[in-house]
C-alpha positions as a printed NumPy array, in Angstrom:
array([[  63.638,  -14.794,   -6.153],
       [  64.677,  -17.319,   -8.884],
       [  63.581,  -16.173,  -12.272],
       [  63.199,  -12.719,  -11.247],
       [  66.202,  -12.014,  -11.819],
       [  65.956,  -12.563,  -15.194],
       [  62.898,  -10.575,  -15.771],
       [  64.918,   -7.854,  -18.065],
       [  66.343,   -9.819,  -20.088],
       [  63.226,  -12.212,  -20.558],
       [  61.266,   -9.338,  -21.079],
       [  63.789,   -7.475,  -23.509],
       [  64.237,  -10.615,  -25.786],
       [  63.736,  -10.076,  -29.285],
       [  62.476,  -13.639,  -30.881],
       [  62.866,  -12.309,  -34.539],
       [  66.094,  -10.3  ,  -34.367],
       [  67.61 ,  -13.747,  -32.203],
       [  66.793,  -15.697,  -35.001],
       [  68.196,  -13.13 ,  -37.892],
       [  71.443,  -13.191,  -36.558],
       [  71.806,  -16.73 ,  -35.941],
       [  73.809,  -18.643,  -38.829],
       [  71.186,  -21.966,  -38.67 ],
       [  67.87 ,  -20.875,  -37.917],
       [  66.615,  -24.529,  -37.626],
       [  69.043,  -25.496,  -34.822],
       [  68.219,  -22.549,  -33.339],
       [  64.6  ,  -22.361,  -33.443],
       [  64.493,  -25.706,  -31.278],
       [  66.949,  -24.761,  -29.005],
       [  65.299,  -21.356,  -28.117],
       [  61.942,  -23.288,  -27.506],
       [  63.377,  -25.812,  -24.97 ],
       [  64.903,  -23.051,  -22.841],
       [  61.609,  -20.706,  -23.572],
       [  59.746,  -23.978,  -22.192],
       [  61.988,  -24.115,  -19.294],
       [  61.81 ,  -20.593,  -18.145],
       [  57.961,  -20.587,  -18.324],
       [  57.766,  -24.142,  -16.534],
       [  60.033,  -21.886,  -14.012],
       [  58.507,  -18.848,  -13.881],
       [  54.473,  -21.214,  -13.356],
       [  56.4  ,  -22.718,  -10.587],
       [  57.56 ,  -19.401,   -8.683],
       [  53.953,  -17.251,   -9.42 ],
       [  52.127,  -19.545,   -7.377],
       [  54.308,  -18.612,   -4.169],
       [  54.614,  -15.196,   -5.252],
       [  50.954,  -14.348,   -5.516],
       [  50.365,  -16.132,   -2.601],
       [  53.108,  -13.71 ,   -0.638],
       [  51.537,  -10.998,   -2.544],
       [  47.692,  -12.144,   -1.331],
       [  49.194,  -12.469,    2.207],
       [  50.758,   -8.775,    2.501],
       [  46.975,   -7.497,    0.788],
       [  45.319,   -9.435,    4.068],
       [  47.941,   -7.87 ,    6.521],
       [  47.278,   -4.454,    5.342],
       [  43.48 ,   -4.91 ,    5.379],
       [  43.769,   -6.582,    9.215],
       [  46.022,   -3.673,   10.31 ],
       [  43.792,   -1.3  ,    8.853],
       [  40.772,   -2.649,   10.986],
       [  43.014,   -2.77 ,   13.95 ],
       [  43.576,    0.865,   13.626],
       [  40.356,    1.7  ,   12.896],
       [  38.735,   -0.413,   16.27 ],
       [  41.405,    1.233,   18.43 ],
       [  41.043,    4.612,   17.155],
       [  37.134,    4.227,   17.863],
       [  37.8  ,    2.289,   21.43 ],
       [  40.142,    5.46 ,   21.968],
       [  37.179,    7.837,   21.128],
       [  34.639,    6.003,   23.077],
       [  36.592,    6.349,   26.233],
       [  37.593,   10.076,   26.351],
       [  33.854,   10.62 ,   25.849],
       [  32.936,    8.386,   28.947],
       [  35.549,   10.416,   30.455],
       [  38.286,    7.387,   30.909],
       [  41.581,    9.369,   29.48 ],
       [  43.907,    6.58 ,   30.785],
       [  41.415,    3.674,   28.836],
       [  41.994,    6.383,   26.251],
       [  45.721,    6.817,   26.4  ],
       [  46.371,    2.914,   26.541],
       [  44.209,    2.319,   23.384],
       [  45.788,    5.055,   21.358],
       [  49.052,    3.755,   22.263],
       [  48.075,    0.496,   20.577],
       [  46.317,    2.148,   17.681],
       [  50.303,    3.789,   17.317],
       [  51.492,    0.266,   17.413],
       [  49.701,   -1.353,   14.262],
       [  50.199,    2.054,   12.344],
       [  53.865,    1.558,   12.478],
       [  52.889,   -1.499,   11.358],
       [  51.065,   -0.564,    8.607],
       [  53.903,    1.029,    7.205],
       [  55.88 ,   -1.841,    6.665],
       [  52.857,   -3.987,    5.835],
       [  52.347,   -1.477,    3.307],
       [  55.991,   -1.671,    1.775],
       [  55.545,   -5.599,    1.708],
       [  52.426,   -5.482,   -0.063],
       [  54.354,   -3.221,   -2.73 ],
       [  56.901,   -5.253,   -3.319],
       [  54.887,   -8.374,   -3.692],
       [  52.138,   -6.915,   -6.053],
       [  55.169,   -5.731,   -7.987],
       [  56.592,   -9.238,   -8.254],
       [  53.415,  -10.658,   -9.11 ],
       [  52.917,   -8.372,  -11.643],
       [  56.246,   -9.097,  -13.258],
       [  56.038,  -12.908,  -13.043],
       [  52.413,  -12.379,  -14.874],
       [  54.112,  -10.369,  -17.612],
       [  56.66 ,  -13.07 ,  -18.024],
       [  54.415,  -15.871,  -17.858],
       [  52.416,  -13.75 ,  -20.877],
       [  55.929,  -12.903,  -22.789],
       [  57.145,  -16.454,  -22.827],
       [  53.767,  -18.163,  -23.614],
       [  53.689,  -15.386,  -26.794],
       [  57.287,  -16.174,  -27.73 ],
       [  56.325,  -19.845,  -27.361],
       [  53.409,  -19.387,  -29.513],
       [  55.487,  -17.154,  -32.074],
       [  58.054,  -19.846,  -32.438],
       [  55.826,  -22.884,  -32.999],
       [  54.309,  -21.343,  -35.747],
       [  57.278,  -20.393,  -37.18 ],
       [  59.325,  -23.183,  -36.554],
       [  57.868,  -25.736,  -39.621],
       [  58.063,  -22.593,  -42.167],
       [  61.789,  -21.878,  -41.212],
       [  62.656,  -25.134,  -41.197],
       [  61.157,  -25.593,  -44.788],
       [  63.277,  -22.209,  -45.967],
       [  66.397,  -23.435,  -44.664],
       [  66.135,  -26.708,  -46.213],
       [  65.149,  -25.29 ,  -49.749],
       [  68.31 ,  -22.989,  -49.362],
       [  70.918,  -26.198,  -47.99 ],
       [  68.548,  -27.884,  -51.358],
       [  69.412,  -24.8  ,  -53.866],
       [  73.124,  -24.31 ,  -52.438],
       [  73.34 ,  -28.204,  -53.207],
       [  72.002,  -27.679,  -57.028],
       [  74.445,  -24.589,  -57.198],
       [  77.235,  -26.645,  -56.98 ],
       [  75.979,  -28.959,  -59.325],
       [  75.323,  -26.622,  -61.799],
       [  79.024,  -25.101,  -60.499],
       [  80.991,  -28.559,  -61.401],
       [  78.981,  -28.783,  -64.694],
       [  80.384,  -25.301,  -65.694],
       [  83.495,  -26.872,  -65.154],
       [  83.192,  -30.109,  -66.727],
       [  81.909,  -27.959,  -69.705],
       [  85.259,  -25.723,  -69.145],
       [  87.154,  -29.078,  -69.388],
       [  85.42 ,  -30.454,  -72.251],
       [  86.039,  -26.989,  -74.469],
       [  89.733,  -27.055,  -73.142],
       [  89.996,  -30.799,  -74.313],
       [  88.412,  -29.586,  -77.752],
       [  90.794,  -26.699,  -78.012],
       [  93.98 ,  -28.919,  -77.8  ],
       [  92.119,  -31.527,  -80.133],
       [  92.207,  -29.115,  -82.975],
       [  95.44 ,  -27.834,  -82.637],
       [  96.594,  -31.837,  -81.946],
       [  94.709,  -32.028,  -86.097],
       [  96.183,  -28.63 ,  -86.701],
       [ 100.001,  -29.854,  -85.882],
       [  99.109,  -33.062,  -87.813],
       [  97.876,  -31.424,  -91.172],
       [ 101.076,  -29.526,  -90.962],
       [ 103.267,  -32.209,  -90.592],
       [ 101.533,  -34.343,  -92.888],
       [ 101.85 ,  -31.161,  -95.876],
       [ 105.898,  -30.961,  -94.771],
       [ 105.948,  -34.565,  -95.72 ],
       [ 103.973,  -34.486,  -99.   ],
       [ 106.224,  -31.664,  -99.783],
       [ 109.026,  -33.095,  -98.658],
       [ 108.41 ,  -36.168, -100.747],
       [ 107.855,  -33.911, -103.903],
       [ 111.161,  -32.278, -103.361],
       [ 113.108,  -35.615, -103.374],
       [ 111.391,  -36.914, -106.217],
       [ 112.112,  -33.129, -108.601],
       [ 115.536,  -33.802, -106.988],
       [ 115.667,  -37.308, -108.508],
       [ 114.663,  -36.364, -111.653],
       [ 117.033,  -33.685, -111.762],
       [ 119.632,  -36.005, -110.976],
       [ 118.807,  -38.191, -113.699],
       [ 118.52 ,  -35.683, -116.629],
       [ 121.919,  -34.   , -115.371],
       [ 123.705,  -36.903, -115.404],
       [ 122.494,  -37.541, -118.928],
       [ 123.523,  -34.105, -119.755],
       [ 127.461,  -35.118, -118.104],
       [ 127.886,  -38.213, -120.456],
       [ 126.429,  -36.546, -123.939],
       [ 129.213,  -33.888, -123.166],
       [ 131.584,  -36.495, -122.848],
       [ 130.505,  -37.919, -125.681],
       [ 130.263,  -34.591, -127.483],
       [ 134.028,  -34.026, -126.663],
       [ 135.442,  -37.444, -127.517],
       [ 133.954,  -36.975, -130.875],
       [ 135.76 ,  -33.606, -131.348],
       [ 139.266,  -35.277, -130.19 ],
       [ 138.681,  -38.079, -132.366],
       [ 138.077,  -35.796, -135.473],
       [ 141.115,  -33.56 , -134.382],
       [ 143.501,  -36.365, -134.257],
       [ 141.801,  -37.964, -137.725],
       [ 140.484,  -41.294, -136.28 ]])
């Protein structure tokens, strides 16, 4: 029975939800229509012996129908030419091709059913076929905007963070200026101080020797030199 066997879950798949969950889409897409192809390559390959089994139970039936019908009449004809053994003999055929019938009848089910499924398949996978194609250039086009746009993102990502960088490299520049105004002011100052100290130096050692002199000048006049 080959692809029969399959016929649920051919005829249950959902093209659009298979293609939702599925992380690439593009991948996907072609992958689904080579085993889509496959299946309907298959399922043209089976049909052909399947309607044929189906056409050959329809011609059984129809035969053993006649059958039934000719004996049944034969049957008839005899009792009324007064023949019942003819009669009996004929009926007893007639019996035969009506048990006959019955499982004709059960074949001829069975096939008509499988024909009728492989024809739904054969429609179902020619649609999904049909739906992918013309879907398949327009995904493909989405996915590679979004793989474009996620590639831009982290452009414009690293950028943010080259422009992070830059400010941080700013920042530390002006407090680099910062610590060097400081240091330069300490030194001016510094400088400043030493020179008031100098100066200081200088006049208060002046002011030392004009008490010494101020002082030798009183001991001279004390001792009347």
């Amino acid at each position: 029975m080959g692809i029969l066997t399959r016929f649920t879950d051919i005829m249950k798949s959902n093209i659009n939800a298979l293609l939702d969950k599925c992380e690439d889409p593009a991948k996907m897409i072609d992958q689904t229509l080579r085993d889509l192809r496959e299946d309907l390559a298959e399922v043209k390959k089976e049909t052909a012996n399947i309607i044929a089994d189906a056409k050959s139970a329809d011609r059984q039936v129809k035969e053993c129908e006649a059958d039934i019908a000719k004996y049944t009449t034969a049957a008839q004809n005899a009792l009324k030419a007064g023949n019942e053994d003819d009669a009996r003999t004929l009926i007893a055929k007639k019996q035969q091709y009506e048990n006959n019938l019955i499982s004709y009848k059960k074949t001829q089910e069975l096939t008509n059913a499988n024909a009728d499924k492989m024809r739904l398949m054969h429609d179902k996978l020619v649609n999904d076929i049909e739906t992918l194609e013309a879907k398949r250039d327009a995904i493909k086009a989405t996915v590679a905007s979004a793989k474009a746009q996620e590639h831009i993102n982290k452009i414009v990502s690293g950028g943010d963070k080259a422009k992070s960088s830059m400010e941080s490299f700013e920042r530390y520049e002006k407090k680099a200026e910062k610590m060097l105004d400081a240091a330069t002011a300490e030194a001016e100052l510094n400088a400043h101080t030493s020179a008031a100290s100098s100066l200081a130096d200088k006049y208060t050692s002046n002011g030392s020797d004009t008490s010494v002199e101020d002082e030798l000048a009183a001991m001279k006049a004390k001792l009347g030199l």
